[in-house]
């Protein structure tokens, strides 16, 4: 059967004991050329395509939840428009979603679109797994990643998903130092001292064709992880 989206379905349409996919994103600045919803948009797109693949080709009963559109984005807070709920609130949101979803879903997987959510999400998943919940998280992260934030990769995927939201005329190179080098300062002081525009990487050559390829890479790897049970 086709994957069910809670945003589009009445309750009698739900299959028994499904796999529940919950996209988790953020509402944070993505440079001068992308909107605040990019992480959420990517998490929703990946969850939707993974759900289709699992149900159409692998016989899974899959339900896709509405996205958690706010995450832990404190490192972007110097840029106006960023709305972060912080780690403690995110932790509680994720825990309550697991408790509530577990009453009808056999297994719950968070599909995460924002790196800043990772620490909290992996802690929550470890604790709740210890308590007997069948829960996991997967990252919308590329093995072949070229940059970290609002750069070539993310802008290409955004162009593939929703070209109308990308202002390519504003897409300019930000800080291109390797993430590992700038991470200590980033964790301490946030993005602004490192990149005035809010971009880490170079989005200027981003294109939809690359975005399609990256998206396929994400969908394939997340699908494979879910099938393998990790
Ligand atoms: Zn992002």
Tab-separated table of C-alpha atoms in Angstrom, residues 17-110:
chain	number	residue	atom	x	y	z
A	17	UNK	CA	1.564	-1.095	13.476
A	18	UNK	CA	3.326	0.984	10.809
A	19	UNK	CA	6.828	2.367	10.587
A	20	UNK	CA	6.526	6.060	11.500
A	21	UNK	CA	8.903	8.552	9.864
A	22	UNK	CA	9.173	11.940	11.602
A	23	UNK	CA	11.073	14.625	9.652
A	24	UNK	CA	12.942	17.034	11.949
A	25	UNK	CA	14.353	20.290	10.618
A	26	UNK	CA	15.053	23.815	11.818
A	27	UNK	CA	14.009	27.408	11.251
A	28	UNK	CA	17.382	29.080	10.819
A	29	UNK	CA	19.154	31.429	8.459
A	30	UNK	CA	20.590	29.872	5.305
A	31	UNK	CA	22.563	32.778	3.872
A	32	UNK	CA	21.277	35.603	1.664
A	33	UNK	CA	19.980	33.247	-1.039
A	34	UNK	CA	17.944	30.543	0.782
A	35	UNK	CA	14.891	30.637	3.075
A	36	UNK	CA	14.786	29.562	6.714
A	37	UNK	CA	12.935	26.323	5.966
A	38	UNK	CA	15.649	24.563	3.955
A	39	UNK	CA	16.550	21.916	6.567
A	40	UNK	CA	12.889	21.125	7.157
A	41	UNK	CA	12.171	21.058	3.418
A	42	UNK	CA	14.989	18.576	2.818
A	43	UNK	CA	13.976	16.365	5.773
A	44	UNK	CA	10.369	16.269	4.511
A	45	UNK	CA	11.439	15.474	0.936
A	46	UNK	CA	13.783	12.692	2.032
A	47	UNK	CA	11.194	11.197	4.418
A	48	UNK	CA	8.526	11.324	1.701
A	49	UNK	CA	10.683	9.666	-0.955
A	50	UNK	CA	12.029	7.073	1.474
A	51	UNK	CA	8.455	6.263	2.548
A	52	UNK	CA	7.437	5.754	-1.098
A	53	UNK	CA	10.383	3.495	-1.748
A	54	UNK	CA	9.860	1.407	1.386
A	55	UNK	CA	6.149	0.932	0.740
A	56	UNK	CA	6.254	0.493	-3.047
A	57	UNK	CA	9.323	-1.731	-3.328
A	58	UNK	CA	9.830	-3.329	0.070
A	59	UNK	CA	6.337	-3.981	1.405
A	60	UNK	CA	6.603	-1.686	4.444
A	61	UNK	CA	3.550	-0.041	6.002
A	62	UNK	CA	4.804	3.543	6.356
A	63	UNK	CA	3.318	6.663	7.895
A	64	UNK	CA	4.943	10.091	7.475
A	65	UNK	CA	4.348	12.648	10.210
A	66	UNK	CA	4.244	16.437	9.792
A	67	UNK	CA	7.701	17.907	10.321
A	68	UNK	CA	9.119	19.254	13.541
A	69	UNK	CA	10.029	22.620	12.018
A	70	UNK	CA	12.023	23.973	14.985
A	71	UNK	CA	15.304	22.605	16.255
A	72	UNK	CA	18.406	23.560	18.199
A	73	UNK	CA	19.869	26.430	16.169
A	74	UNK	CA	21.571	28.572	18.817
A	75	UNK	CA	24.663	28.910	16.609
A	76	UNK	CA	22.580	30.886	14.069
A	77	UNK	CA	20.902	33.153	16.599
A	78	UNK	CA	22.905	36.274	15.612
A	79	UNK	CA	20.983	36.288	12.336
A	80	UNK	CA	17.454	37.728	12.582
A	81	UNK	CA	14.654	35.349	11.739
A	82	UNK	CA	16.274	32.323	13.334
A	83	UNK	CA	13.860	30.576	15.723
A	84	UNK	CA	15.560	28.004	17.922
A	85	UNK	CA	13.915	25.955	20.663
A	86	UNK	CA	17.248	24.812	22.110
A	87	UNK	CA	18.412	21.382	23.206
A	88	UNK	CA	16.257	20.939	26.297
A	89	UNK	CA	12.962	21.721	24.553
A	90	UNK	CA	13.969	19.639	21.535
A	91	UNK	CA	14.791	16.737	23.863
A	92	UNK	CA	11.329	16.868	25.426
A	93	UNK	CA	9.598	17.203	22.054
A	94	UNK	CA	11.395	14.136	20.695
A	95	UNK	CA	10.704	12.081	23.845
A	96	UNK	CA	6.998	12.942	23.858
A	97	UNK	CA	6.701	12.174	20.131
A	98	UNK	CA	8.229	8.745	20.732
A	99	UNK	CA	5.932	8.035	23.685
A	100	UNK	CA	2.860	9.134	21.767
A	101	UNK	CA	3.768	7.527	18.430
A	102	UNK	CA	4.785	4.254	20.092
A	103	UNK	CA	1.172	3.721	21.143
A	104	UNK	CA	0.303	2.871	17.530
A	105	UNK	CA	3.541	2.673	15.518
A	106	UNK	CA	5.736	-0.409	15.598
A	107	UNK	CA	8.906	1.539	14.930
A	108	UNK	CA	9.790	5.236	14.828
A	109	UNK	CA	12.577	6.833	12.793
A	110	UNK	CA	13.492	10.524	12.955
